[in-house]
CSV table of C-alpha atoms in Angstrom, one decimal:
chain,number,residue,atom,x,y,z
A,1,ASN,CA,108.5,100.4,122.1
A,2,THR,CA,107.7,98.3,119.6
A,3,SER,CA,110.4,99.9,117.0
A,4,SER,CA,113.2,98.5,119.0
A,5,PHE,CA,113.2,94.7,118.7
A,6,PHE,CA,115.1,93.5,115.0
A,7,GLY,CA,115.5,89.9,115.8
A,8,ASP,CA,118.8,87.9,115.3
A,9,PRO,CA,119.7,87.0,111.3
A,10,GLY,CA,120.5,84.0,112.3
A,11,GLU,CA,116.7,83.0,112.9
A,12,CYS,CA,116.1,83.1,109.3
A,13,ALA,CA,115.4,80.1,107.2
A,14,GLU,CA,118.1,78.7,106.4
A,15,ASN,CA,119.6,79.6,102.3
A,16,LYS,CA,121.3,77.4,99.7
A,17,GLU,CA,121.4,80.7,97.7
A,18,PRO,CA,120.7,84.5,97.8
A,19,MET,CA,116.7,84.7,98.3
A,20,LYS,CA,114.3,87.0,99.4
A,21,ASP,CA,114.4,86.6,103.4
A,22,ILE,CA,113.8,90.3,104.8
A,23,PHE,CA,110.3,91.1,104.1
A,24,LEU,CA,108.9,94.7,105.0
A,25,LEU,CA,105.2,95.0,105.5
A,26,ASP,CA,102.7,97.6,105.4
A,27,ILE,CA,100.2,97.0,107.7
A,28,ASP,CA,96.8,98.9,106.9
A,29,GLU,CA,94.9,97.6,103.8
A,30,THR,CA,97.8,95.2,103.6
A,31,LEU,CA,97.4,92.9,106.1
A,32,PHE,CA,94.4,94.6,108.2
A,33,ASP,CA,90.9,95.4,107.0
A,34,PHE,CA,91.4,99.3,108.2
A,35,PRO,CA,88.3,100.8,106.4
A,36,ARG,CA,85.9,98.0,108.1
A,37,GLU,CA,88.2,99.5,111.7
A,38,GLU,CA,87.8,102.6,110.9
A,39,ARG,CA,84.5,102.6,110.1
A,40,GLU,CA,83.3,100.5,113.2
A,41,ALA,CA,85.5,102.6,115.6
A,42,LEU,CA,83.9,105.8,114.7
A,43,CYS,CA,80.6,104.6,114.4
A,44,ARG,CA,81.0,103.4,118.3
A,45,ALA,CA,82.9,106.8,119.2
A,46,LEU,CA,79.4,108.6,117.7
A,47,GLU,CA,77.0,106.3,119.6
A,48,LYS,CA,79.1,107.3,122.6
A,49,ARG,CA,77.8,110.9,122.0
A,50,GLY,CA,74.6,110.1,121.1
A,51,ILE,CA,74.9,110.8,118.2
A,52,PRO,CA,73.4,107.8,115.1
A,53,PRO,CA,75.6,107.0,112.4
A,54,THR,CA,75.2,106.9,109.0
A,55,GLU,CA,76.8,105.6,105.9
A,56,GLU,CA,77.1,108.8,104.8
A,57,MET,CA,78.8,109.9,107.8
A,58,THR,CA,80.8,107.2,107.8
A,59,ALA,CA,81.9,107.6,103.3
A,60,ARG,CA,82.5,111.3,104.3
A,61,TYR,CA,85.2,110.7,107.4
A,62,HIS,CA,86.7,108.4,105.5
A,63,ALA,CA,87.4,110.9,103.0
A,64,ILE,CA,88.4,113.8,105.2
A,65,ASN,CA,90.6,110.9,106.9
A,66,GLU,CA,92.3,110.2,103.5
A,67,SER,CA,92.6,113.8,102.3
A,68,TYR,CA,94.6,114.7,105.4
A,69,TRP,CA,97.0,111.4,105.5
A,70,LYS,CA,98.1,112.5,101.9
A,71,LYS,CA,98.9,115.8,103.3
A,72,LEU,CA,100.9,114.2,105.8
A,73,GLU,CA,102.9,112.3,103.1
A,74,ARG,CA,103.6,115.2,101.4
A,75,GLY,CA,104.7,117.3,104.4
A,76,GLU,CA,101.7,119.5,104.8
A,77,ILE,CA,101.2,119.0,107.9
A,78,THR,CA,101.8,117.5,111.4
A,79,ARG,CA,101.0,114.5,112.1
A,80,ALA,CA,99.5,116.4,116.0
A,81,ARG,CA,97.5,118.8,114.0
A,82,LEU,CA,96.5,115.6,111.7
A,83,VAL,CA,94.6,114.0,114.0
A,84,VAL,CA,92.8,116.5,115.4
A,85,GLU,CA,92.0,118.6,112.5
A,86,ARG,CA,90.2,116.0,110.2
A,87,PHE,CA,87.8,115.8,113.3
A,88,GLU,CA,87.4,120.0,113.4
A,89,VAL,CA,86.3,119.7,109.6
A,90,PHE,CA,84.0,116.3,110.3
A,91,LEU,CA,82.5,117.5,113.3
A,92,ARG,CA,81.5,120.7,111.6
A,93,GLU,CA,80.2,119.9,108.9
A,94,TYR,CA,77.5,118.0,111.1
A,95,GLY,CA,77.0,120.5,112.9
A,96,ARG,CA,78.9,119.6,116.2
A,97,ALA,CA,80.4,121.4,118.9
A,98,ASP,CA,81.9,118.6,120.1
A,99,SER,CA,85.7,119.0,121.3
A,100,PRO,CA,87.6,117.5,118.2
A,101,GLU,CA,90.8,116.3,120.8
A,102,GLU,CA,88.7,114.6,123.0
A,103,PHE,CA,86.7,112.8,119.9
A,104,SER,CA,90.3,111.8,119.1
A,105,LYS,CA,91.1,110.6,122.0
A,106,GLU,CA,87.8,108.3,121.7
A,107,TYR,CA,88.2,107.3,118.5
A,108,PHE,CA,91.8,106.2,119.0
A,109,SER,CA,90.7,104.6,122.0
A,110,GLU,CA,87.8,102.4,119.6
A,111,LEU,CA,90.5,101.6,117.0
A,112,ALA,CA,93.3,100.2,118.9
A,113,SER,CA,90.9,97.4,119.8
A,114,GLY,CA,90.8,96.1,116.7
A,115,GLY,CA,93.5,94.3,114.5
A,116,LYS,CA,91.4,92.5,111.9
A,117,PHE,CA,93.5,90.3,109.3
A,118,TYR,CA,92.0,90.3,106.1
A,119,GLU,CA,91.1,86.5,105.4
A,120,GLY,CA,94.5,85.2,104.2
A,121,ALA,CA,96.8,87.8,105.6
A,122,GLU,CA,97.7,85.6,108.3
A,123,ALA,CA,98.7,82.4,106.6
A,124,PHE,CA,100.6,84.8,104.5
A,125,VAL,CA,102.6,86.2,107.4
A,126,LYS,CA,102.5,82.5,108.4
A,127,ALA,CA,104.4,81.4,105.0
A,128,LEU,CA,106.8,84.5,104.7
A,129,LYS,CA,107.9,83.6,108.9
A,130,ASN,CA,108.7,80.4,107.0
A,131,LYS,CA,110.9,82.0,104.7
A,132,GLY,CA,112.9,84.8,106.7
A,133,ARG,CA,112.0,87.8,108.9
A,134,ILE,CA,109.5,90.1,108.9
A,135,PHE,CA,109.7,93.8,109.4
A,136,LEU,CA,106.2,96.1,109.5
A,137,VAL,CA,106.0,99.3,108.0
A,138,THR,CA,103.7,101.9,108.8
A,139,ASN,CA,102.5,105.0,109.1
A,140,GLY,CA,99.7,104.7,112.4
A,141,ALA,CA,100.2,105.8,115.5
A,142,GLN,CA,102.0,104.1,118.1
A,143,TYR,CA,99.2,103.4,121.0
A,144,THR,CA,97.1,102.2,118.5
A,145,GLN,CA,99.4,99.8,116.3
A,146,THR,CA,101.3,98.3,119.1
A,147,ARG,CA,97.6,97.5,120.5
A,148,ARG,CA,96.1,96.1,117.4
A,149,ILE,CA,99.6,94.5,116.5
A,150,ALA,CA,99.2,92.4,119.4
A,151,ALA,CA,95.2,92.1,119.9
A,152,SER,CA,95.5,90.8,116.1
A,153,GLY,CA,98.4,88.2,117.2
A,154,LEU,CA,100.5,89.4,114.4
A,155,GLY,CA,103.5,90.3,116.8
A,156,ALA,CA,104.2,86.8,117.2
A,157,TYR,CA,105.0,86.6,113.5
A,158,ALA,CA,107.4,90.0,113.8
A,159,ASP,CA,111.0,90.6,114.2
A,160,GLY,CA,110.4,94.2,114.5
A,161,ALA,CA,108.0,97.2,113.7
A,162,PHE,CA,108.7,100.9,112.7
A,163,ILE,CA,106.2,102.8,113.7
A,164,SER,CA,106.5,106.1,112.0
A,165,GLU,CA,105.7,108.4,115.6
A,166,ALA,CA,107.7,105.9,117.6
A,167,ILE,CA,110.5,107.0,115.5
A,168,GLY,CA,109.7,110.3,114.3
A,169,ILE,CA,109.4,110.0,111.0
A,170,ASN,CA,106.7,109.4,108.1
A,171,LYS,CA,106.5,107.1,105.6
A,172,PRO,CA,107.5,107.6,102.3
A,173,SER,CA,110.1,109.9,103.4
A,174,LYS,CA,113.5,109.3,102.2
A,175,GLU,CA,114.6,109.2,106.4
A,176,TYR,CA,112.0,106.8,107.2
A,177,ALA,CA,113.4,104.0,104.6
A,178,ALA,CA,116.9,105.2,105.7
A,179,TYR,CA,115.9,104.7,109.1
A,180,VAL,CA,114.4,100.6,108.2
A,181,GLU,CA,117.8,99.5,106.5
A,182,ALA,CA,119.9,100.8,109.6
A,183,HIS,CA,118.4,99.4,112.2
A,184,ILE,CA,117.9,95.5,110.9
A,185,VAL,CA,120.7,93.6,111.6
A,186,GLY,CA,122.3,91.9,108.9
A,187,TYR,CA,120.2,94.0,106.2
A,188,GLU,CA,121.1,93.2,102.4
A,189,ARG,CA,119.1,95.4,99.9
A,190,SER,CA,119.3,92.2,97.4
A,191,ARG,CA,117.6,90.3,100.3
A,192,ALA,CA,115.1,92.4,100.9
A,193,VAL,CA,111.3,93.5,99.5
A,194,TRP,CA,108.8,95.6,100.2
A,195,VAL,CA,105.3,95.0,100.3
A,196,GLY,CA,102.3,97.6,100.3
A,197,ASP,CA,99.1,99.0,99.0
A,198,SER,CA,100.1,102.7,98.7
A,199,LEU,CA,102.1,104.2,95.8
A,200,THR,CA,102.4,107.1,97.8
A,201,SER,CA,103.7,106.1,100.6
A,202,ASP,CA,105.1,102.5,100.2
A,203,ALA,CA,106.0,102.6,96.8
A,204,PRO,CA,108.7,105.8,97.3
A,205,CYS,CA,110.4,103.8,100.0
A,206,ALA,CA,111.0,100.8,98.3
A,207,ALA,CA,112.3,102.9,95.8
A,208,SER,CA,114.5,105.3,97.9
A,209,LEU,CA,116.2,101.8,99.1
A,210,GLY,CA,116.7,100.3,95.8
A,211,ILE,CA,114.7,97.2,96.5
A,212,ASP,CA,112.0,94.8,94.8
A,213,PHE,CA,108.3,95.9,95.7
A,214,ILE,CA,105.1,94.5,94.9
A,215,LEU,CA,101.6,96.4,95.3
A,216,TYR,CA,99.4,94.3,97.1
A,217,ARG,CA,95.6,95.0,95.3
A,218,PRO,CA,92.3,93.2,95.0
A,219,GLU,CA,91.1,94.8,92.7
A,220,GLY,CA,94.2,95.2,90.6
A,221,ALA,CA,96.9,97.5,89.2
A,222,PRO,CA,96.0,101.0,89.1
A,223,GLU,CA,96.6,102.2,85.2
A,224,GLY,CA,100.1,103.1,84.3
A,225,TYR,CA,101.2,100.9,87.3
A,226,LYS,CA,104.4,99.5,85.5
A,227,GLY,CA,105.7,97.5,88.5
A,228,LEU,CA,104.5,94.3,90.4
A,229,CYS,CA,101.2,94.2,91.6
A,230,ALA,CA,99.3,90.8,93.5
A,231,LYS,CA,95.5,90.7,93.5
A,232,SER,CA,96.0,87.7,96.1
A,233,TYR,CA,98.5,86.3,99.2
A,234,ASP,CA,99.3,83.5,97.2
A,235,GLU,CA,100.0,86.1,94.3
A,236,ALA,CA,102.5,87.5,96.0
A,237,LEU,CA,104.0,84.4,97.4
A,238,GLU,CA,104.7,83.1,93.8
A,239,LEU,CA,106.1,86.7,92.8
A,240,ILE,CA,108.3,86.6,95.8
A,241,GLY,CA,109.2,82.8,95.3
A,242,LYS,CA,110.9,84.0,91.5
A,243,MET,CA,112.7,86.7,92.8
């Protein structure tokens, strides 16, 4: 269970003065190229069933999947229902009578072999590791996230991982954020910073904890966003260094 190893605060980089040395990092679309992995896993699952994948199909699945994760964040659906119902909708739209339960299992099996860093992401994680401790905060499934973390090598840098399915609580709930805070040895809010790509799952968690948040968005901050935003990993490191 990757949600149970939380490191020793004595392993932190030595601080001359209070500074950020507890890094809460989202995984997908912050460190890992999830859109690419999602697309590749779906294509392989379709091909195994003799269904030639198209760009239109992968784009449609992405849209369906996104809508269901937003429902989960709002508490409108359970995770168990999400992982099946998204494929019920997708397969029905393409006139397929395949079992959505079986297709879901095949998709997860394919996705578990992923774990592809964005360019520069691993160097970013290494730089943070030299400054303190890293804790992964993800809404992903335990089976896939555990394997992707291991396959990518990300686990070698992490002092802990809070996988929502493993702990039974989802981002962006205050309960998830509180669980993270309560299960990090030597945790102090003033020393923590949360980095993630989502304003609907990551930002609310940081806000409920009262800690600094950096939105990671290569395309820049959305209109109306007034908080910190990094368009590159170097920019994120610069922002952290000024805290």
